[in-house]
mmCIF file of C-alpha atoms in Angstrom:
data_model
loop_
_atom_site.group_PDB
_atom_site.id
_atom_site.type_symbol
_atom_site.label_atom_id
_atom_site.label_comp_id
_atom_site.label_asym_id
_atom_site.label_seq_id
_atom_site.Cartn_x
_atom_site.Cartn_y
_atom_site.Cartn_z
ATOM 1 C CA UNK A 1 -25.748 -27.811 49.203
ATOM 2 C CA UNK A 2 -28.015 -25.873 46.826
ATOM 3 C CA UNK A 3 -25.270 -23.382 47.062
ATOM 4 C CA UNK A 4 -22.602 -25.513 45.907
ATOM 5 C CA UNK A 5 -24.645 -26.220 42.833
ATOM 6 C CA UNK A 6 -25.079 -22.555 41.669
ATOM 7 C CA UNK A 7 -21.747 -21.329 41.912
ATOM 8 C CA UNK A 8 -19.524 -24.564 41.464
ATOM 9 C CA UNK A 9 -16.314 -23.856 39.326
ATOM 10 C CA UNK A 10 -16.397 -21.489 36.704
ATOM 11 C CA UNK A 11 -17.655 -18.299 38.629
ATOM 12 C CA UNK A 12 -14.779 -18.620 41.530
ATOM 13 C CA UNK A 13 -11.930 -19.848 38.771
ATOM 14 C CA UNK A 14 -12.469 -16.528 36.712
ATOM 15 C CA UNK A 15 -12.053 -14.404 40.089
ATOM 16 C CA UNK A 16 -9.298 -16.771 42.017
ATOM 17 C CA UNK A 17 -6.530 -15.824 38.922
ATOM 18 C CA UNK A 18 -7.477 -12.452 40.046
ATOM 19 C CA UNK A 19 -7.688 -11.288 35.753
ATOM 20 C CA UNK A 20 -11.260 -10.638 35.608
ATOM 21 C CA UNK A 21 -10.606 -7.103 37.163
ATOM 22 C CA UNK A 22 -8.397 -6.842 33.765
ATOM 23 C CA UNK A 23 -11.364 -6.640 31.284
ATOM 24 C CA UNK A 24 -13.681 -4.807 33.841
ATOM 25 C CA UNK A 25 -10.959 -2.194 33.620
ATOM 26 C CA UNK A 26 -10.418 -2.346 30.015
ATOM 27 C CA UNK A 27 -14.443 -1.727 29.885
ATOM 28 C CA UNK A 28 -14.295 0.687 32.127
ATOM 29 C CA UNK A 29 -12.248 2.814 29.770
ATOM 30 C CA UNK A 30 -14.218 1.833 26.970
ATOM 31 C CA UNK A 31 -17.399 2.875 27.847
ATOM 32 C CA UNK A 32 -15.752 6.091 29.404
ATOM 33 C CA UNK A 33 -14.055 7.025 25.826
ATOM 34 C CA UNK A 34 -17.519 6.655 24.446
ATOM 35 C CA UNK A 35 -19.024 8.884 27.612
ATOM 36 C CA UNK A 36 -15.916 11.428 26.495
ATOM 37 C CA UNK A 37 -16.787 11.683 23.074
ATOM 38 C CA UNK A 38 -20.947 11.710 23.312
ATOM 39 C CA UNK A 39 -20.556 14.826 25.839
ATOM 40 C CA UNK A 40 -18.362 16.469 23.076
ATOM 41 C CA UNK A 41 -20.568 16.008 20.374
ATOM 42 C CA UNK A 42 -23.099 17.578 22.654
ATOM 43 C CA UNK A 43 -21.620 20.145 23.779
ATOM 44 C CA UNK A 44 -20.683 21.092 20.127
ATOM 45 C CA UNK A 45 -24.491 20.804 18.873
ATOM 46 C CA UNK A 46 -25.467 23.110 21.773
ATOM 47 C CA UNK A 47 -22.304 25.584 20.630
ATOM 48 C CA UNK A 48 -24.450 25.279 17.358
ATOM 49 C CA UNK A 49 -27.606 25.664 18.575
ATOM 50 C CA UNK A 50 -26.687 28.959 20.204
ATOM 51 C CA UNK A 51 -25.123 30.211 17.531
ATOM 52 C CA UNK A 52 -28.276 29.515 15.244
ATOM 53 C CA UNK A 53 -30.478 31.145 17.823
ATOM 54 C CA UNK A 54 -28.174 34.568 17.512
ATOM 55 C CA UNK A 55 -28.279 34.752 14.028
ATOM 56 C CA UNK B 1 -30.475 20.187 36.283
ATOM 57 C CA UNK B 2 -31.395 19.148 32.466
ATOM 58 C CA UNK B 3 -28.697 17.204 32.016
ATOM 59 C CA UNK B 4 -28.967 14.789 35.069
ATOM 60 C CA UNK B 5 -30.802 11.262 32.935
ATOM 61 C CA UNK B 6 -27.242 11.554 31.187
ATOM 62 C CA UNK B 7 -25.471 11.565 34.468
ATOM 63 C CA UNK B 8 -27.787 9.053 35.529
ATOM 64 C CA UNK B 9 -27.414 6.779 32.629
ATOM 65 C CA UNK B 10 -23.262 6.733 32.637
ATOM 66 C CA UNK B 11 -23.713 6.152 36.456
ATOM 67 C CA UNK B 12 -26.243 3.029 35.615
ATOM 68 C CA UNK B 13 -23.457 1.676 33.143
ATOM 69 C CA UNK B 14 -20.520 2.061 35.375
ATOM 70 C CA UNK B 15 -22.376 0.268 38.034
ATOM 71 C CA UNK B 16 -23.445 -2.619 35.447
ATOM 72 C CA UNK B 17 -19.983 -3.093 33.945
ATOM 73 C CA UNK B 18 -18.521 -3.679 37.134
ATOM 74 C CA UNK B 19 -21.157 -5.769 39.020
ATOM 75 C CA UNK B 20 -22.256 -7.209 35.445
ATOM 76 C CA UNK B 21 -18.758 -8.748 35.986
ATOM 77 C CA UNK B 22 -17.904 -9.264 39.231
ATOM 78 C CA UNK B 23 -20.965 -9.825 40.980
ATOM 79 C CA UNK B 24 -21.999 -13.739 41.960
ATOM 80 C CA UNK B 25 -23.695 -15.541 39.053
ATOM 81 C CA UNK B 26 -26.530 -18.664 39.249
ATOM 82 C CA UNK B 27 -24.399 -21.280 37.368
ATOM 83 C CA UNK B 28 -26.148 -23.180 35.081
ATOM 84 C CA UNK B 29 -25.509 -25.840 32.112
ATOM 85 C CA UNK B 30 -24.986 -24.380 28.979
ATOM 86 C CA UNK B 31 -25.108 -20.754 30.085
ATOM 87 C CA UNK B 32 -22.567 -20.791 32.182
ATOM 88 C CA UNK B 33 -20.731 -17.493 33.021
ATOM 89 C CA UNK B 34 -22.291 -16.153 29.893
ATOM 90 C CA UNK B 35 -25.273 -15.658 31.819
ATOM 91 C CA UNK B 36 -23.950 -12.288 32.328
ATOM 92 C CA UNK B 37 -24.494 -11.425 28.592
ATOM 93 C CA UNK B 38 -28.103 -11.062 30.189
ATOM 94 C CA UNK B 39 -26.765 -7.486 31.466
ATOM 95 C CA UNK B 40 -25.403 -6.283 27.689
ATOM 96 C CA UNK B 41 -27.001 -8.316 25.057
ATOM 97 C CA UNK B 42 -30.850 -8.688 25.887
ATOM 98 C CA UNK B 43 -29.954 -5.018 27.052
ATOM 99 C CA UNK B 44 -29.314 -4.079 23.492
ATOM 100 C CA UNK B 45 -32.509 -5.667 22.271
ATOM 101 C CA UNK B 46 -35.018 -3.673 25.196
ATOM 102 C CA UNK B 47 -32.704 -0.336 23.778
ATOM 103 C CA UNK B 48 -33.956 -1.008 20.595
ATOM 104 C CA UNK B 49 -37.787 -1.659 21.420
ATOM 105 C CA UNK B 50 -37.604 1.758 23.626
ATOM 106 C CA UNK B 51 -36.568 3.632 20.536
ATOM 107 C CA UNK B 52 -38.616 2.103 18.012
ATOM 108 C CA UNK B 53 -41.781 2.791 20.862
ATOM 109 C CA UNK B 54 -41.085 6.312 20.845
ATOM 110 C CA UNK B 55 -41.201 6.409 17.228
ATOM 111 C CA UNK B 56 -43.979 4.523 16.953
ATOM 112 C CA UNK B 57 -45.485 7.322 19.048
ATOM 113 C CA UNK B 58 -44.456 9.918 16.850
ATOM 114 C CA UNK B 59 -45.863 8.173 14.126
ATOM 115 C CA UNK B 60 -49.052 8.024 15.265
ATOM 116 C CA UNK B 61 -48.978 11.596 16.027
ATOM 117 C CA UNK B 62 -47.064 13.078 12.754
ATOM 118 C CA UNK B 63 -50.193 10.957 10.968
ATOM 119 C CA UNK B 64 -52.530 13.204 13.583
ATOM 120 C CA UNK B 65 -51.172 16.578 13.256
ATOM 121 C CA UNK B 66 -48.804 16.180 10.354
ATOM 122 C CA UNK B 67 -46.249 17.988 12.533
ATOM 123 C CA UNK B 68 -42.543 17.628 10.703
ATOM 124 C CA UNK B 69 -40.893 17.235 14.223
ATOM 125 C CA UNK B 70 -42.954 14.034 15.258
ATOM 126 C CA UNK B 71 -41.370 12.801 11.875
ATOM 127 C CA UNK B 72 -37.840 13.536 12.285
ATOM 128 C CA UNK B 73 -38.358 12.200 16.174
ATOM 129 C CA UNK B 74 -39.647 9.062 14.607
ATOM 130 C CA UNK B 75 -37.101 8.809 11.828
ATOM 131 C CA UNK B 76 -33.664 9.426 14.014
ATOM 132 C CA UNK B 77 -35.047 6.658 16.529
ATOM 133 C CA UNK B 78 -35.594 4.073 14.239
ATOM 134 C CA UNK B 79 -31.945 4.667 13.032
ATOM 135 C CA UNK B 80 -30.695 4.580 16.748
ATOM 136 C CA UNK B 81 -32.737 1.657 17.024
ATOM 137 C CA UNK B 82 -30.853 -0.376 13.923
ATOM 138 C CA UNK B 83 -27.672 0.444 15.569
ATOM 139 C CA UNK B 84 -28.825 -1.528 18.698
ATOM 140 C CA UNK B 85 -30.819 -4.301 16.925
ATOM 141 C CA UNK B 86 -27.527 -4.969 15.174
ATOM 142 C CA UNK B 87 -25.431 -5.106 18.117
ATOM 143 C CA UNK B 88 -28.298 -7.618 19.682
ATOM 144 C CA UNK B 89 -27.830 -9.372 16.096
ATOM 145 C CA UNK B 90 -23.706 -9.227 16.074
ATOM 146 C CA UNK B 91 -23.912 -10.227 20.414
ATOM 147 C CA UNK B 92 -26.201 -13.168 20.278
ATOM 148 C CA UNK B 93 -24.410 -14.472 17.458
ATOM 149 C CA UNK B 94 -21.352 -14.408 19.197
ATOM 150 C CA UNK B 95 -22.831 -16.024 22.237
ATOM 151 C CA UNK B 96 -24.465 -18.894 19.961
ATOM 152 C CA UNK B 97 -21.460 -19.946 18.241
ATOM 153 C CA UNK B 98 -20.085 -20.743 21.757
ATOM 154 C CA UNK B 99 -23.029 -22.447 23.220
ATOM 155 C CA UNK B 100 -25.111 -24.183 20.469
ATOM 156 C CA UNK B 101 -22.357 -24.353 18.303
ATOM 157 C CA UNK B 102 -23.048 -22.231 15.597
ATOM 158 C CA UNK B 103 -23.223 -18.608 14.402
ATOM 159 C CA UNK B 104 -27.019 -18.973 13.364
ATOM 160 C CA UNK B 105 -29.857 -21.649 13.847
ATOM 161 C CA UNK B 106 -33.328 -21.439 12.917
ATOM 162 C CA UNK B 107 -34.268 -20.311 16.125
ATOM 163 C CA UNK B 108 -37.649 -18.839 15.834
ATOM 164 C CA UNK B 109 -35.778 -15.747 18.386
ATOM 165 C CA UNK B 110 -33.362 -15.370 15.572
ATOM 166 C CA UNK B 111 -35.109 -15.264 12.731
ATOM 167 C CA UNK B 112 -37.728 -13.445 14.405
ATOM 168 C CA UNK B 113 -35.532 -10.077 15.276
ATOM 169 C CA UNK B 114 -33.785 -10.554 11.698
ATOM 170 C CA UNK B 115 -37.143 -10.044 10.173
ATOM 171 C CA UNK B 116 -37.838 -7.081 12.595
ATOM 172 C CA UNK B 117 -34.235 -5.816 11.486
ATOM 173 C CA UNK B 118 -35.336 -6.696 8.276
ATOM 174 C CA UNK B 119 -38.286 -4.619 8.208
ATOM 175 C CA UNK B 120 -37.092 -1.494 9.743
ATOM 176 C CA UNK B 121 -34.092 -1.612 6.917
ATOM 177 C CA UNK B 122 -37.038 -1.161 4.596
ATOM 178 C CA UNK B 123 -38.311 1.830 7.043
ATOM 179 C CA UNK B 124 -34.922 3.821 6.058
ATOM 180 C CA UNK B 125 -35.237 2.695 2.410
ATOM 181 C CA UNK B 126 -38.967 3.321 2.055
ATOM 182 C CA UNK B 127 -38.012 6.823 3.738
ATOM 183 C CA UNK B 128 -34.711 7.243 0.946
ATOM 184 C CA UNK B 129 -37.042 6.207 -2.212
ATOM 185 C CA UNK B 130 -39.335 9.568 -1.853
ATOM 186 C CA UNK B 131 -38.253 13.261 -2.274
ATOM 187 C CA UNK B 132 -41.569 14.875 -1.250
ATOM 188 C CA UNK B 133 -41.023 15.809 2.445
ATOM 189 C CA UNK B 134 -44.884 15.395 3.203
ATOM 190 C CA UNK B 135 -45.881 12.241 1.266
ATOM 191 C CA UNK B 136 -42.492 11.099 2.845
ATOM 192 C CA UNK B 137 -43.289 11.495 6.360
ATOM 193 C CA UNK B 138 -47.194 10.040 5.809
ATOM 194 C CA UNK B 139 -46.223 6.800 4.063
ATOM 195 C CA UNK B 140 -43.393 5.970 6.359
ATOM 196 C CA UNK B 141 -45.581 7.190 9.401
ATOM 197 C CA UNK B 142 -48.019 4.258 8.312
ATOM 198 C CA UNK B 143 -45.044 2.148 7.185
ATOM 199 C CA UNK B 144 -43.508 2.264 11.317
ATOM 200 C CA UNK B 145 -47.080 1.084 12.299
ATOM 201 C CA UNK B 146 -47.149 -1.843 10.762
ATOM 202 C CA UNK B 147 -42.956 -2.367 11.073
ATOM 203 C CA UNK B 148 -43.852 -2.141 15.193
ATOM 204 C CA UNK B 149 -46.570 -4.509 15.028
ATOM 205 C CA UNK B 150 -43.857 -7.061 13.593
ATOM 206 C CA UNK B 151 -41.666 -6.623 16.001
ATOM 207 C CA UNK B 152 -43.882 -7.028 18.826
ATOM 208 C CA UNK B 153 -45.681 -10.341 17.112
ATOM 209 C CA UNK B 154 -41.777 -12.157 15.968
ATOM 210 C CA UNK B 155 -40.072 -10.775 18.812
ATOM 211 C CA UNK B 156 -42.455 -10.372 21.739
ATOM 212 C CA UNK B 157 -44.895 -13.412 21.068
ATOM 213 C CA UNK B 158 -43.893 -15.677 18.741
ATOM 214 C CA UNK B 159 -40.662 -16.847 20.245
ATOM 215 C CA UNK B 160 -42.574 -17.075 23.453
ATOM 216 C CA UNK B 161 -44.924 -19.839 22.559
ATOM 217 C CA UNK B 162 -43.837 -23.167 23.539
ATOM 218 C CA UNK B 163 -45.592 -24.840 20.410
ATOM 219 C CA UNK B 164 -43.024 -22.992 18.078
ATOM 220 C CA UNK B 165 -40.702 -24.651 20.980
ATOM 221 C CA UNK B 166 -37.289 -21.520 20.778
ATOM 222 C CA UNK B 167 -33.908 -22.958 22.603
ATOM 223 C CA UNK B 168 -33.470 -18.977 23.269
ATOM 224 C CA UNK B 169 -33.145 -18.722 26.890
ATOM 225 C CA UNK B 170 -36.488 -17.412 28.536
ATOM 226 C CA UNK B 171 -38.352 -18.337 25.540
ATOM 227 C CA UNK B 172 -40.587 -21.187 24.303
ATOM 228 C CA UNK B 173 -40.749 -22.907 27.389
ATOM 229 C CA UNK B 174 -37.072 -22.480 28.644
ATOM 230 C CA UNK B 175 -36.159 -20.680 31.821
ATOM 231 C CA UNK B 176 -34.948 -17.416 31.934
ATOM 232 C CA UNK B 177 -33.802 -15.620 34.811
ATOM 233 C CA UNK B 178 -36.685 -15.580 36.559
ATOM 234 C CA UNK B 179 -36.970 -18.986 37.747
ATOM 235 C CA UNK B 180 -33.437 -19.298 39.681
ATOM 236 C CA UNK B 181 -33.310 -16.123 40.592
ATOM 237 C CA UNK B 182 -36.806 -15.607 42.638
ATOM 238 C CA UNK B 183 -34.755 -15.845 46.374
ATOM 239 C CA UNK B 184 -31.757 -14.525 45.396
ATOM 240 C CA UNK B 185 -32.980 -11.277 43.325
ATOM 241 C CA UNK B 186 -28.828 -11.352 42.042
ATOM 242 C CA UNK B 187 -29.557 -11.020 38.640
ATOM 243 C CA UNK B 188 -32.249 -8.855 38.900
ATOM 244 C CA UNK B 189 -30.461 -6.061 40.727
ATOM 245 C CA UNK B 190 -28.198 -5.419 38.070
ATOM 246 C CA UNK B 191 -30.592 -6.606 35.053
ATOM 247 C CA UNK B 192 -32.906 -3.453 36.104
ATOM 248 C CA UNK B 193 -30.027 -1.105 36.342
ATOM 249 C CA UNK B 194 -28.637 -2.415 33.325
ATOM 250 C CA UNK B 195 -31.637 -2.000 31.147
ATOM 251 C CA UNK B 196 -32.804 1.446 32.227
ATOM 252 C CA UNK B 197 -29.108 2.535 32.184
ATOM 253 C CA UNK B 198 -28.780 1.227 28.422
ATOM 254 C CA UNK B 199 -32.380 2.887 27.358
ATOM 255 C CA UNK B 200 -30.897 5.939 28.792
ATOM 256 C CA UNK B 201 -28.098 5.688 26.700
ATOM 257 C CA UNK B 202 -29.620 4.944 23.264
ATOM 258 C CA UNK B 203 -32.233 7.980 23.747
ATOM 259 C CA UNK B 204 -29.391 10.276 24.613
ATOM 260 C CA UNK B 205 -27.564 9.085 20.993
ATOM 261 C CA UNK B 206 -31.151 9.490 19.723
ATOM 262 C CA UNK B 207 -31.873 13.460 20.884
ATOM 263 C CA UNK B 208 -28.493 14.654 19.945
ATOM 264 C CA UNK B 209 -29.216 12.919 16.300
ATOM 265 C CA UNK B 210 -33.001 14.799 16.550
ATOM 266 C CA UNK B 211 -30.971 18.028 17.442
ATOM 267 C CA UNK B 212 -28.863 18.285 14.200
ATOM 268 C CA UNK B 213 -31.450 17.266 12.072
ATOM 269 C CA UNK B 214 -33.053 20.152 13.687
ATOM 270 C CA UNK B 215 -29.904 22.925 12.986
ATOM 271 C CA UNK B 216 -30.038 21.072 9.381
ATOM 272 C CA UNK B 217 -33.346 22.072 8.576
ATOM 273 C CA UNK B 218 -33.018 25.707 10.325
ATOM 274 C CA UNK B 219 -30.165 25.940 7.995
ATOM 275 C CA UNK B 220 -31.665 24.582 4.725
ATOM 276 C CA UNK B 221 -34.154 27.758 5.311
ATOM 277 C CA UNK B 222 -31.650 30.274 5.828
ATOM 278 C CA UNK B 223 -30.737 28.764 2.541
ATOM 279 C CA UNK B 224 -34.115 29.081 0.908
#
């Protein structure tokens, strides 16, 4: 019963039509684009860094 | 392995955009499925009280040993930190035009983290308005005291008490998480992650900002 009550319709419509998946996905790629480009810029200011150290 | 917090915190994300969404959510009036904002928004807002801890910290110490790298550590996190107060802003806003209705109430919550915004916008400007590198770093060392001690007092207490009576969820008196979720844990399990995973995040943005500042400085002297 108490069951029912917490996860009554909305939670179970969103995953029955399956589309949820869809924006996890779409996040997904997001936040790996944003992983992508942070390690880049990192990598770069450590390029930098070594290069400063040489000089 | 240096680099493994950053593994760590991509790793904590991953894992909280897909159970953040898929996972089984308490259902409650109002809230709704937007109880899973809980994993990104009030994420955004801990982010931003990590950084502007840290550079409280620094503060403190810059006013100790008047070290410039305590300054620039305290400076670059309070900008990291605007970028996530302003997501928190731009998220919750988002989230009450759908369930009160509108893009902004009085809310003490709301108008408390706008004046914490508010005040560490004057933290950049204070630092912009003076050339001298020294009297810079002292007055806005002092300055981030007393900006810190405003966010803790409108974001951390004042929306708490129930007399000032905030419809924010988990404040003044309202439930948060913590009441539905005490059997269960669901929430918790990926609130944690979430949180720490975030945190992680921000202070890696944060270092890499402390690290050019650094090769700008080293530069400016080869310059000298």
């Amino acid at each position: 019963m108490k069951n029912k009550l917490l996860f009554a319709e909305t939670a179970d419509a969103l995953r029955d039509n399956g589309m949820i998946y869809v924006v996890v996905a779409v996040l997904l790629v997001i936040f790996a684009g944003i992983v992508f480009y942070l390690i880049r810029m990192d990598r770069k200011i450590s390029k930098i860094e070594d290069q400063l150290k040489k000089s | 392995m240096k680099n493994a917090w950053k593994i760590l915190a991509v790793v904590l994300l991953v894992y909280t955009i897909v159970a953040g969404f898929l996972a089984p959510v308490p259902n409650l009036a109002i809230l709704r499925e937007t109880i899973r904002n809980l994993f990104f928004h009030v994420s955004m807002w801990f982010s931003m009280m990590t950084l502007q801890t840290i550079s409280l910290y620094h503060s403190v110490r810059y006013l100790g040993k008047s070290d410039e790298k305590n300054d620039w550590v305290a400076a670059e996190s309070v900008h990291v930190s605007i970028l996530f107060g302003t997501l928190g802003l731009i998220t919750g806003s988002i989230w009450a035009r759908y369930t009160w209705g509108a893009w902004w109430t009085n809310d003490p919550q709301l108008n408390g983290a706008a004046i914490t915004m508010l005040s560490y916008l004057a933290y950049v400007l204070l630092r912009k308005s003076i050339d001298d590198d020294q009297k810079r770093a002292r007055i806005s060392a002092v300055y981030n005291i007393f900006a810190y001690v405003m966010m803790v007092v409108f974001i951390g207490i004042i929306p708490r008490l129930t007399s000032v009576d905030s419809l924010h969820p988990g404040k003044g008196g309202n439930p948060g998480f913590n009441i539905y979720d005490l059997k269960s844990n669901s929430l918790r399990m990926i609130f944690y992650p979430a949180v720490l995973g975030w945190i992680l995040l921000s202070t890696w943005i944060m270092t890499l900002r402390i690290r050019m500042k650094k090769i700008e400085q080293t530069l400016n002297r080869y310059e000298k």
